[in-house]
Coordinates of N, CA and C in Angstrom, one line a residue:
M204 N 0.8 -1.2 -0.1 CA 0.0 0.0 0.0 C 0.9 1.3 0.0
K205 N 0.4 2.2 -0.8 CA 1.4 3.4 -0.9 C 1.3 4.3 0.5
K206 N 2.2 5.0 0.7 CA 2.1 5.8 1.8 C 1.0 6.8 2.0
K207 N 0.7 7.4 0.8 CA -0.4 8.2 0.8 C -1.6 7.7 1.1
S208 N -2.0 6.5 0.6 CA -3.2 5.8 1.1 C -3.3 5.4 2.6
M209 N -1.9 5.1 3.1 CA -1.9 4.7 4.6 C -2.2 6.1 5.4
K210 N -1.8 7.1 5.0 CA -1.8 8.4 5.7 C -3.4 8.8 5.6
N211 N -4.1 8.3 4.5 CA -5.4 8.8 4.5 C -6.3 8.0 5.5
I212 N -5.9 6.6 5.6 CA -6.5 5.7 6.6 C -6.3 6.4 8.0
V213 N -5.2 6.6 8.3 CA -4.8 7.1 9.8 C -5.5 8.4 10.2
E214 N -5.6 9.3 9.1 CA -6.4 10.5 9.4 C -8.0 10.2 9.3
K215 N -8.5 9.4 8.6 CA -10.0 9.1 8.4 C -10.4 8.5 9.8
F216 N -9.7 7.4 10.2 CA -10.0 6.6 11.4 C -9.5 7.0 12.8
Q217 N -8.6 8.0 12.5 CA -7.9 8.7 13.8 C -7.2 7.5 14.7
I218 N -6.5 6.7 14.1 CA -5.6 5.6 14.6 C -4.2 5.8 14.4
S219 N -3.3 5.0 15.0 CA -1.9 5.2 14.7 C -1.5 4.5 13.5
V220 N -0.3 4.8 13.0 CA 0.2 4.1 11.7 C 0.4 2.6 12.0
S221 N 0.9 2.2 13.2 CA 1.1 0.8 13.5 C -0.2 0.0 13.5
T222 N -1.2 0.7 14.1 CA -2.6 0.0 14.1 C -3.2 -0.1 12.7
A223 N -3.0 1.0 11.9 CA -3.5 0.9 10.6 C -2.8 -0.3 9.7
K224 N -1.4 -0.4 10.0 CA -0.7 -1.4 9.2 C -1.2 -2.9 9.6
K225 N -1.5 -3.1 10.9 CA -1.9 -4.3 11.6 C -3.2 -4.8 10.9
Y226 N -4.2 -3.7 10.7 CA -5.5 -4.2 10.1 C -5.3 -4.3 8.6
V227 N -4.5 -3.6 7.8 CA -4.2 -3.7 6.5 C -3.7 -5.1 6.0
A228 N -2.8 -5.5 7.0 CA -2.0 -6.9 6.7 C -2.8 -7.9 7.2
M229 N -4.0 -7.9 7.8 CA -4.8 -9.1 8.2 C -5.3 -9.8 7.0
S230 N -5.3 -11.2 7.3 CA -5.9 -12.1 6.4 C -7.5 -12.2 6.5
E231 N -8.0 -12.9 5.5 CA -9.5 -12.8 5.4 C -10.1 -13.6 6.5
T232 N -9.5 -14.5 7.1 CA -9.8 -15.3 8.3 C -9.9 -14.5 9.5
E233 N -8.6 -13.7 9.7 CA -8.7 -12.8 10.8 C -9.6 -11.6 10.7
I234 N -10.1 -11.2 9.6 CA -11.0 -10.1 9.4 C -12.4 -10.8 9.9
N235 N -12.8 -12.0 9.3 CA -14.0 -12.5 9.9 C -14.1 -12.8 11.4
S236 N -12.9 -13.1 12.0 CA -13.0 -13.4 13.3 C -13.4 -12.1 14.2
L237 N -13.2 -10.9 13.6 CA -13.7 -9.7 14.2 C -15.1 -9.7 14.6
D238 N -15.8 -10.5 13.8 CA -17.3 -10.4 14.0 C -17.6 -11.2 15.4
F239 N -16.6 -11.9 16.0 CA -16.9 -12.6 17.1 C -15.8 -12.3 18.2
P240 N -16.1 -11.0 18.9 CA -15.0 -10.4 19.6 C -15.0 -11.3 21.0
K241 N -13.6 -11.5 21.4 CA -13.6 -12.3 22.6 C -14.0 -11.4 23.9
N242 N -14.5 -12.3 24.9 CA -15.1 -11.6 26.1 C -13.9 -11.7 27.1
Y243 N -13.2 -10.6 27.2 CA -12.1 -10.6 28.2 C -12.6 -10.4 29.6
R244 N -12.1 -11.1 30.6 CA -12.5 -11.0 31.9 C -12.1 -9.6 32.6
K245 N -12.8 -9.0 33.3 CA -12.5 -7.7 33.8 C -11.5 -7.8 34.8
R246 N -10.4 -7.1 34.7 CA -9.5 -7.0 35.8 C -10.0 -6.7 37.1
D247 N -9.5 -7.5 38.0 CA -9.8 -7.3 39.4 C -9.2 -6.1 40.0
S248 N -9.9 -5.3 40.7 CA -9.3 -4.1 41.3 C -10.0 -3.9 42.6
Y249 N -9.3 -3.3 43.5 CA -9.7 -3.0 45.0 C -11.0 -2.1 45.0
M250 N -10.9 -1.4 43.9 CA -12.1 -0.4 43.9 C -13.4 -0.9 43.3
N251 N -13.4 -2.1 42.6 CA -14.6 -2.6 42.1 C -15.8 -2.7 43.2
D252 N -15.6 -2.9 44.3 CA -16.7 -2.9 45.3 C -17.2 -1.7 45.6
W253 N -16.6 -0.7 45.1 CA -17.0 0.7 45.4 C -17.5 1.4 44.2
L254 N -17.6 0.8 43.0 CA -18.0 1.4 41.8 C -19.5 1.8 41.8
N255 N -20.3 0.9 42.3 CA -21.7 1.2 42.3 C -22.2 2.2 43.2
I256 N -21.4 2.2 44.3 CA -21.7 3.2 45.3 C -21.5 4.6 44.9
I257 N -20.4 4.7 44.2 CA -20.0 6.1 43.6 C -21.0 6.4 42.6
F258 N -21.2 5.6 41.7 CA -22.2 5.8 40.5 C -23.6 6.2 41.2
K259 N -24.1 5.5 42.1 CA -25.3 5.7 42.6 C -25.4 7.0 43.5
M260 N -24.4 7.2 44.2 CA -24.5 8.5 45.0 C -24.4 9.8 44.0
M261 N -23.7 9.5 43.0 CA -23.7 10.8 41.9 C -25.1 10.9 41.2
D262 N -25.7 9.6 41.0 CA -27.0 9.7 40.4 C -28.0 10.3 41.4
D263 N -28.0 10.1 42.7 CA -28.7 10.7 43.6 C -28.4 12.1 43.8
G264 N -27.4 12.6 43.3 CA -27.2 14.1 43.3 C -26.2 14.6 44.6
H265 N -25.5 13.6 45.0 CA -24.6 13.8 46.1 C -23.3 14.6 45.6
S266 N -22.6 15.5 46.2 CA -21.5 16.0 45.9 C -20.3 15.2 45.9
N267 N -19.3 15.5 45.1 CA -18.2 14.8 45.0 C -17.3 14.7 46.5
E268 N -17.5 15.7 47.2 CA -16.9 15.8 48.6 C -17.5 14.8 49.4
T269 N -19.0 14.8 49.4 CA -19.7 14.0 50.3 C -19.5 12.4 49.9
I270 N -19.3 12.1 48.7 CA -19.0 10.7 48.2 C -17.6 10.4 48.7
Y271 N -16.7 11.3 48.6 CA -15.4 11.0 49.1 C -15.1 10.7 50.6
F272 N -15.7 11.5 51.2 CA -15.5 11.3 52.8 C -16.5 10.2 53.3
Y273 N -17.5 10.0 52.7 CA -18.5 8.9 52.9 C -17.6 7.5 52.8
I274 N -17.2 7.4 51.9 CA -16.2 6.0 51.5 C -15.2 6.0 52.3
L275 N -14.5 7.1 52.5 CA -13.1 7.2 53.2 C -13.3 6.9 54.8
R276 N -14.6 7.0 55.2 CA -14.9 6.8 56.6 C -15.4 5.4 56.8
Q277 N -15.6 4.6 55.8 CA -16.1 3.3 55.9 C -15.1 2.3 56.6
P278 N -15.5 1.6 57.7 CA -14.4 0.6 58.2 C -13.6 -0.3 57.3
C279 N -14.4 -0.8 56.3 CA -13.7 -1.6 55.4 C -12.8 -1.0 54.1
F280 N -12.9 0.3 54.2 CA -12.0 1.1 53.3 C -10.6 1.2 53.6
H281 N -9.7 0.8 53.0 CA -8.2 0.9 53.4 C -7.7 2.3 53.1
E282 N -7.1 3.0 54.0 CA -6.7 4.3 53.9 C -5.4 4.4 52.8
S283 N -4.8 3.4 52.3 CA -3.8 3.4 51.5 C -4.3 3.7 50.0
K284 N -5.8 3.4 49.8 CA -6.3 3.4 48.5 C -7.0 4.7 48.3
R285 N -6.6 5.8 49.2 CA -7.3 7.1 49.0 C -7.1 7.6 47.6
K286 N -5.7 7.7 47.2 CA -5.6 8.2 45.8 C -6.3 7.5 44.8
R287 N -6.6 6.3 44.8 CA -7.3 5.5 43.8 C -8.7 6.0 43.9
L288 N -9.3 6.3 45.1 CA -10.6 6.7 45.2 C -10.8 8.2 44.6
E289 N -9.8 8.9 44.7 CA -9.9 10.2 44.2 C -9.9 10.2 42.7
E290 N -9.2 9.2 42.1 CA -9.2 9.0 40.6 C -10.5 8.4 40.0
Y291 N -11.1 7.4 40.7 CA -12.3 6.7 40.3 C -13.5 8.0 40.4
I292 N -13.6 8.7 41.4 CA -14.8 9.7 41.4 C -14.4 10.5 40.3
Y293 N -13.3 11.1 40.1 CA -13.2 12.0 38.9 C -13.4 11.2 37.5
V294 N -13.0 10.0 37.3 CA -13.2 9.3 36.1 C -14.7 9.1 35.9
I295 N -15.5 8.5 36.8 CA -16.8 8.0 36.8 C -17.8 9.3 36.7
G296 N -17.3 10.4 37.2 CA -18.1 11.7 37.2 C -18.0 12.1 35.7
K297 N -16.8 12.2 35.2 CA -16.5 12.8 33.8 C -17.0 12.0 32.6
N298 N -17.0 10.4 32.8 CA -17.5 9.8 31.9 C -19.1 9.5 31.9
N299 N -19.7 9.8 33.0 CA -21.2 9.4 33.1 C -22.0 10.6 33.5
F300 N -21.4 11.7 33.8 CA -22.3 12.8 34.2 C -21.4 14.0 33.6
P301 N -21.8 14.4 32.4 CA -20.9 15.4 31.6 C -21.0 16.8 32.1
N302 N -22.4 17.0 32.8 CA -22.6 18.4 33.4 C -22.1 18.5 34.8
R303 N -21.5 17.4 35.3 CA -21.0 17.5 36.8 C -19.6 18.1 36.7
T304 N -19.5 19.0 37.8 CA -18.2 19.6 38.1 C -17.0 18.3 38.3
P305 N -15.9 18.4 37.6 CA -15.0 17.3 38.0 C -14.4 17.4 39.3
F306 N -14.1 16.2 39.9 CA -13.5 16.2 41.2 C -12.1 16.7 41.3
N307 N -11.9 17.5 42.3 CA -10.4 17.9 42.2 C -10.1 17.8 43.8
A308 N -9.2 16.8 44.1 CA -9.0 16.7 45.6 C -8.1 17.6 46.3
K309 N -7.5 18.4 45.3 CA -6.6 19.6 45.9 C -7.5 20.6 46.4
N310 N -8.7 20.7 46.2 CA -9.5 21.8 46.8 C -10.2 21.3 48.0
L311 N -10.1 19.9 48.4 CA -10.7 19.6 49.6 C -10.6 20.4 50.8
K312 N -9.2 20.8 51.1 CA -8.9 21.7 52.2 C -9.6 22.9 52.3
E313 N -9.7 23.7 51.3 CA -10.4 24.8 51.2 C -11.9 24.8 51.2
L314 N -12.5 23.6 50.6 CA -14.0 23.4 50.6 C -14.4 22.8 52.1
V315 N -13.6 22.1 52.8 CA -14.0 21.4 54.0 C -13.7 22.1 55.4
I316 N -12.5 22.8 55.4 CA -12.0 23.4 56.7 C -12.5 24.8 56.6
P317 N -13.3 25.3 57.5 CA -13.8 26.7 57.6 C -12.4 27.6 57.6
P318 N -12.7 28.9 57.1 CA -11.5 29.8 57.1 C -11.0 30.1 58.6
E319 N -12.0 30.1 59.7 CA -11.5 30.4 61.0 C -10.8 29.4 61.8
V320 N -10.6 28.1 61.1 CA -10.0 27.0 61.7 C -8.5 27.0 61.3
I321 N -7.7 27.0 62.5 CA -6.3 27.1 62.3 C -5.7 25.5 62.2
V322 N -4.9 25.3 61.2 CA -4.6 23.9 61.0 C -2.9 23.9 61.0
L323 N -2.6 23.0 62.1 CA -1.2 22.6 62.4 C -0.9 21.3 61.9
K324 N 0.0 21.1 61.0 CA 0.5 19.9 60.8 C 1.3 19.2 61.5
R325 N 1.2 17.9 61.6 CA 2.2 16.8 62.6 C 3.4 17.3 62.6
T326 N 4.0 17.5 61.1 CA 5.4 17.7 61.0 C 5.8 19.0 61.7
E327 N 4.9 20.1 61.6 CA 5.3 21.3 62.2 C 5.3 21.2 63.7
I328 N 4.4 20.4 64.3 CA 4.4 20.3 65.8 C 5.6 19.7 66.2
L329 N 5.9 18.5 65.4 CA 7.1 17.7 65.8 C 8.4 18.5 65.7
K330 N 8.7 19.3 64.7 CA 9.8 20.2 64.5 C 9.8 21.0 65.6
Y331 N 8.8 21.7 66.0 CA 8.8 22.6 67.2 C 9.2 21.8 68.4
L332 N 8.8 20.6 68.8 CA 8.9 19.9 70.0 C 10.5 19.5 70.0
L333 N 11.1 19.0 68.9 CA 12.3 18.4 68.8 C 13.4 19.3 68.4
T334 N 13.1 20.6 68.3 CA 14.1 21.5 68.1 C 15.0 21.8 69.4
C335 N 16.3 21.3 69.4 CA 16.9 21.7 70.6 C 17.9 22.9 70.5
N336 N 18.3 23.2 69.3 CA 19.2 24.4 69.2 C 18.6 25.7 69.4
P337 N 18.9 26.4 70.4 CA 18.4 27.8 70.6 C 18.4 28.8 69.6
K338 N 19.4 28.6 68.7 CA 19.5 29.5 67.7 C 18.6 29.4 66.6
V339 N 18.1 28.2 66.6 CA 17.0 27.9 65.4 C 15.8 28.6 65.9
K340 N 15.1 29.4 64.9 CA 14.0 30.0 65.2 C 12.7 29.1 65.0
K341 N 11.9 29.0 66.1 CA 10.7 28.1 66.0 C 9.5 28.8 65.5
D342 N 8.6 28.0 65.0 CA 7.4 28.5 64.3 C 6.5 29.1 65.4
E343 N 6.2 30.5 65.2 CA 5.5 31.3 66.1 C 4.0 30.8 66.1
K344 N 3.5 30.4 65.1 CA 2.1 30.0 65.1 C 1.9 28.7 66.0
V345 N 2.9 27.8 65.8 CA 2.8 26.6 66.7 C 3.0 26.9 68.0
G346 N 4.0 27.8 68.3 CA 4.2 28.4 69.7 C 3.1 28.8 70.4
M347 N 2.2 29.6 69.8 CA 0.9 30.0 70.5 C 0.1 28.9 70.8
Y348 N 0.1 27.8 70.4 CA -0.8 26.7 70.7 C -0.2 25.6 71.3
I349 N 1.0 25.7 71.5 CA 1.7 24.4 72.0 C 1.3 23.9 73.4
D350 N 1.1 24.8 74.2 CA 0.6 24.5 75.7 C -0.7 23.8 75.6
M351 N -1.7 24.3 74.7 CA -3.0 23.7 74.5 C -2.8 22.4 73.9
I352 N -1.8 22.0 73.0 CA -1.6 20.8 72.4 C -1.2 19.8 73.4
K353 N -0.1 20.3 74.3 CA 0.4 19.4 75.3 C -0.7 19.1 76.4
D354 N -1.5 20.0 76.5 CA -2.7 19.8 77.7 C -3.5 18.8 77.0
K355 N -3.8 18.9 75.8 CA -4.8 17.9 75.1 C -4.3 16.5 74.9
Y356 N -3.0 16.5 74.4 CA -2.3 15.2 74.2 C -1.1 15.3 74.9
P357 N -1.0 14.6 76.1 CA 0.1 14.4 76.9 C 1.4 13.7 76.3
V358 N 0.9 13.0 75.3 CA 2.1 12.2 74.5 C 3.0 13.3 73.9
A359 N 2.7 14.4 73.6 CA 3.5 15.4 72.8 C 4.6 15.8 73.9
T360 N 4.1 15.9 75.3 CA 5.0 16.3 76.4 C 6.1 15.1 76.5
R361 N 5.6 14.0 76.5 CA 6.5 12.7 76.6 C 7.5 12.7 75.5
V362 N 7.1 12.9 74.3 CA 7.9 12.8 73.3 C 9.0 13.9 73.3
E363 N 8.7 15.1 73.6 CA 9.7 16.2 73.8 C 10.6 15.8 75.0
S364 N 10.2 15.3 76.0 CA 11.0 14.9 77.3 C 12.0 13.9 76.8
I365 N 11.6 12.8 76.2 CA 12.5 11.7 75.9 C 13.5 12.1 75.0
F366 N 13.0 12.8 73.9 CA 14.1 13.3 72.8 C 15.2 14.0 73.4
K367 N 14.8 15.2 74.2 CA 15.7 16.0 74.7 C 16.6 15.5 75.7
E368 N 16.1 14.4 76.5 CA 16.9 13.8 77.2 C 18.1 12.9 76.7
F369 N 17.5 12.3 75.4 CA 18.5 11.4 74.8 C 19.4 12.4 74.0
H370 N 19.0 13.6 73.4 CA 20.0 14.5 72.8 C 21.0 15.0 73.7
G371 N 20.4 15.4 75.0 CA 21.5 15.9 75.9 C 22.6 14.7 76.3
T372 N 22.2 13.5 76.4 CA 23.0 12.5 76.6 C 24.1 12.3 75.7
I373 N 23.5 12.3 74.3 CA 24.6 12.1 73.0 C 25.4 13.3 73.0
M374 N 24.9 14.5 73.1 CA 25.8 15.7 72.9 C 26.6 16.0 74.2
G375 N 26.4 15.3 75.2 CA 27.4 15.5 76.4 C 28.7 15.0 76.3
N376 N 29.2 14.9 77.6 CA 30.6 14.2 77.6 C 30.7 12.9 78.6
K377 N 29.4 12.6 79.1 CA 29.5 11.5 79.9 C 28.9 10.2 79.5
P378 N 29.8 9.3 78.8 CA 29.2 8.1 78.2 C 28.3 7.1 79.3
N379 N 28.7 7.3 80.5 CA 27.9 6.3 81.3 C 26.5 6.8 81.4
N380 N 26.1 8.0 81.3 CA 24.8 8.5 81.2 C 23.9 7.7 80.1
L381 N 24.6 7.1 79.2 CA 23.7 6.5 78.2 C 23.2 5.2 78.8
E382 N 23.9 4.4 79.5 CA 23.3 3.3 80.3 C 22.4 3.6 81.1
Y383 N 22.3 4.8 81.8 CA 21.3 5.2 82.7 C 19.9 5.4 81.8
F384 N 20.2 6.0 80.7 CA 19.1 6.3 79.9 C 18.3 5.1 79.2
L385 N 19.3 4.2 78.9 CA 18.7 2.7 78.4 C 18.0 1.9 79.4
K386 N 18.5 2.2 80.6 CA 17.8 1.2 81.8 C 16.5 2.0 82.0
K387 N 16.4 3.3 81.9 CA 15.3 3.9 82.2 C 14.0 3.8 81.2
Y388 N 14.4 3.6 80.1 CA 13.4 3.6 79.0 C 13.5 2.1 78.4
E389 N 14.3 1.0 79.0 CA 14.2 -0.2 78.4 C 12.8 -0.8 78.3
Y390 N 11.8 -0.5 78.9 CA 10.5 -1.1 78.8 C 9.4 -0.1 78.5
S391 N 10.0 0.9 77.9 CA 9.0 1.9 77.5 C 8.3 1.9 76.0
E392 N 7.9 3.0 75.5 CA 7.5 3.0 74.1 C 8.7 2.9 73.2
I393 N 9.8 3.4 73.7 CA 11.0 3.1 72.7 C 11.7 1.9 73.1
K394 N 11.2 0.8 73.5 CA 12.0 -0.3 73.9 C 12.9 -0.9 72.7
A395 N 12.3 -1.0 71.4 CA 13.0 -1.4 70.3 C 14.2 -0.5 70.0
F396 N 14.0 0.8 70.1 CA 15.2 1.8 69.9 C 16.2 1.6 71.0
C397 N 15.9 1.3 72.2 CA 16.9 1.0 73.2 C 17.7 -0.4 73.0
N398 N 16.9 -1.3 72.6 CA 17.6 -2.7 72.3 C 18.5 -2.4 71.0
G399 N 18.3 -1.6 70.2 CA 19.0 -1.4 69.0 C 20.4 -0.7 69.4
I400 N 20.3 0.3 70.5 CA 21.7 0.9 70.8 C 22.3 0.0 71.6
K401 N 21.7 -0.9 72.4 CA 22.5 -1.9 73.3 C 23.4 -2.8 72.4
K402 N 23.1 -3.1 71.2 CA 23.7 -4.0 70.2 C 25.0 -3.4 69.7
D403 N 25.0 -2.0 69.8 CA 26.0 -1.2 69.2 C 26.4 -0.1 70.2
I404 N 26.6 -0.5 71.5 CA 26.7 0.5 72.6 C 28.0 1.2 72.4
D405 N 29.1 0.3 72.2 CA 30.5 0.8 72.2 C 30.8 2.0 71.3
P406 N 30.2 1.7 70.1 CA 30.4 2.9 69.0 C 29.8 4.1 69.5
V407 N 28.4 3.9 70.1 CA 27.8 5.2 70.4 C 28.4 5.9 71.8
K408 N 29.1 5.1 72.7 CA 29.8 5.6 73.8 C 31.1 6.2 73.2
N409 N 31.7 5.9 72.2 CA 32.9 6.4 71.7 C 32.5 7.7 71.0
A410 N 31.3 7.7 70.5 CA 30.8 9.1 69.9 C 30.5 10.2 70.9
I411 N 30.2 9.8 72.1 CA 30.1 10.7 73.2 C 31.3 11.1 73.8
S412 N 32.3 10.2 74.0 CA 33.5 10.5 74.7 C 34.7 11.1 73.8
L413 N 34.7 10.7 72.6 CA 36.0 11.1 71.6 C 35.5 12.4 70.9
T414 N 36.6 13.1 70.8 CA 36.4 14.5 69.9 C 36.3 14.3 68.4
V415 N 36.9 13.1 67.9 CA 37.0 12.9 66.6 C 35.6 12.6 66.2
S416 N 35.4 12.8 64.8 CA 34.0 12.5 64.1 C 34.3 11.8 62.9
S417 N 33.1 11.1 62.5 CA 33.3 10.5 61.3 C 32.4 11.3 60.2
G418 N 32.0 12.4 60.6 CA 31.1 13.3 59.7 C 31.9 13.6 58.3
F419 N 33.1 13.8 58.4 CA 34.0 14.1 57.1 C 33.7 12.9 56.2
V420 N 34.0 11.7 56.6 CA 34.1 10.6 55.9 C 32.7 10.3 55.2
E421 N 31.5 10.4 56.1 CA 30.2 9.9 55.8 C 29.6 11.1 54.8
G422 N 30.1 12.5 54.9 CA 29.7 13.5 54.1 C 30.2 13.1 52.8
N423 N 31.5 12.8 52.5 CA 32.1 12.5 51.2 C 31.4 11.1 50.7
N424 N 31.0 10.1 51.5 CA 30.3 9.0 50.9 C 28.9 9.3 50.5
N425 N 28.1 10.1 51.0 CA 27.0 10.7 50.5 C 27.1 11.4 49.3
K426 N 28.1 12.2 49.1 CA 28.4 13.0 47.8 C 28.8 11.9 46.8
F427 N 29.6 11.1 47.0 CA 29.9 10.1 45.9 C 28.8 9.2 45.7
K428 N 27.8 8.9 46.5 CA 26.5 8.1 46.1 C 25.7 9.0 45.3
L429 N 25.6 10.2 45.5 CA 24.7 11.3 44.8 C 25.3 11.3 43.4
L430 N 26.6 11.4 43.3 CA 27.2 11.4 42.0 C 27.0 10.2 41.2
K431 N 27.0 9.0 41.8 CA 27.0 7.6 41.2 C 25.4 7.6 40.7
R432 N 24.5 8.1 41.5 CA 23.1 8.0 41.0 C 22.8 8.9 39.8
I433 N 23.5 10.0 39.8 CA 23.4 10.9 38.8 C 23.7 10.4 37.3
V434 N 24.9 9.6 37.4 CA 25.4 9.0 36.1 C 25.1 7.7 35.9
Y435 N 24.3 7.1 36.8 CA 24.0 5.6 36.8 C 23.2 5.3 35.5
G436 N 23.6 4.4 34.8 CA 22.9 3.9 33.5 C 23.1 4.8 32.3
R437 N 23.7 5.9 32.4 CA 24.0 6.7 31.2 C 25.3 7.0 30.9
S438 N 26.2 6.2 31.8 CA 27.7 6.6 31.6 C 28.4 5.4 32.3
G439 N 29.7 5.3 31.7 CA 30.5 4.1 32.2 C 31.4 4.3 33.4
L440 N 32.2 3.4 33.8 CA 32.8 3.5 35.0 C 34.0 4.7 34.8
V441 N 34.5 4.7 33.7 CA 35.6 5.7 33.3 C 34.9 7.2 33.6
N442 N 33.9 7.5 33.1 CA 33.2 8.8 33.1 C 32.8 8.9 34.6
L443 N 32.4 7.9 35.3 CA 31.9 8.1 36.8 C 33.4 8.6 37.5
T444 N 34.3 7.9 37.1 CA 35.5 8.2 37.8 C 35.9 9.9 37.7
K445 N 35.8 10.3 36.4 CA 36.0 11.6 36.0 C 35.0 12.6 36.7
K446 N 33.7 12.2 36.7 CA 32.8 13.0 37.5 C 33.1 13.2 38.8
C447 N 33.5 12.0 39.5 CA 33.8 12.2 40.9 C 35.1 13.0 41.2
K448 N 36.1 12.8 40.3 CA 37.4 13.6 40.3 C 36.9 15.3 40.1
L449 N 36.0 15.5 39.3 CA 35.7 16.8 39.0 C 34.9 17.4 40.2
A450 N 34.2 16.8 41.0 CA 33.6 17.1 42.1 C 34.4 17.3 43.4
F451 N 35.5 16.5 43.5 CA 36.4 16.4 44.6 C 37.8 17.3 44.7
L452 N 38.1 17.4 43.4 CA 39.5 17.9 43.3 C 39.8 19.3 42.8
P453 N 38.7 20.1 42.5 CA 39.0 21.4 42.0 C 39.7 22.1 42.9
Q454 N 39.5 21.9 44.3 CA 40.3 22.6 45.3 C 41.9 22.4 45.4
S455 N 42.3 21.3 44.6 CA 43.8 21.0 44.7 C 44.4 22.0 43.7
E456 N 45.8 22.1 44.2 CA 46.6 23.1 43.5 C 47.0 22.5 42.2
D457 N 47.3 21.2 42.1 CA 47.8 20.7 40.8 C 46.6 20.1 40.1
F458 N 45.4 20.6 40.2 CA 44.4 20.2 39.5 C 44.3 20.6 38.0
S459 N 44.2 19.8 37.1 CA 44.1 20.3 35.6 C 42.9 19.6 34.9
L460 N 42.0 20.5 34.7 CA 40.7 20.0 33.9 C 41.1 19.4 32.5
F461 N 42.0 20.1 31.7 CA 42.5 19.5 30.4 C 43.0 18.0 30.6
T462 N 43.6 17.8 31.6 CA 44.3 16.4 31.9 C 43.3 15.4 32.3
L463 N 42.3 15.9 33.0 CA 41.0 15.1 33.3 C 40.3 14.6 32.3
I464 N 40.1 15.7 31.3 CA 39.2 15.3 30.0 C 40.0 14.5 29.0

């Protein structure tokens, strides 16, 4: 078949060139078999159990947000499937209800939380509680409500207390205080953490008592791993070596870029 004819087929039926070639090259037997399409089994999905509920609630006029939070609060719905739920509400609404406003999960916060409600993220609260350096400026918004949070959730006070006690032990100069800390919390919420330290207690004690640090070595290791990931799969070992030298050696007095290249 001429290229011009193939181009006309592609434009007329809005299909790709490879698909057009596939149908043009089909035998008469294959063409006749198209009259009896195969019944493929529908692929199983976790969301199959919720499709009818989504469609029925949309048909009854419920908003996308109502459907989303109704299903999300069902005991049998798994929290890890939240993203799939968002996708299915969007697709079902778009394909079956053309006049319906498409679902956009990004707008949920603005739609659900009233403007007068103050939202504090867990990461912001933890950062405030676990900051030990007095030179680091803490979040003023969290600071306004931290006493209220501690009063409502005593676990916040306990987390802060345990962390700062451990931080003081590690940053101090008395290795024996580590054993006191481990004995004090060996049957607490951080039991697994304490058991892990006990297995490697000598290096941890050395980190407390000695002035030397492995930070320089570990920092260079991290830098090397980053460079390795940048060129991984795109360059050979020789170029990886050059890349590393280019990152580490520019400070050297006898460094020559021309020799490296």
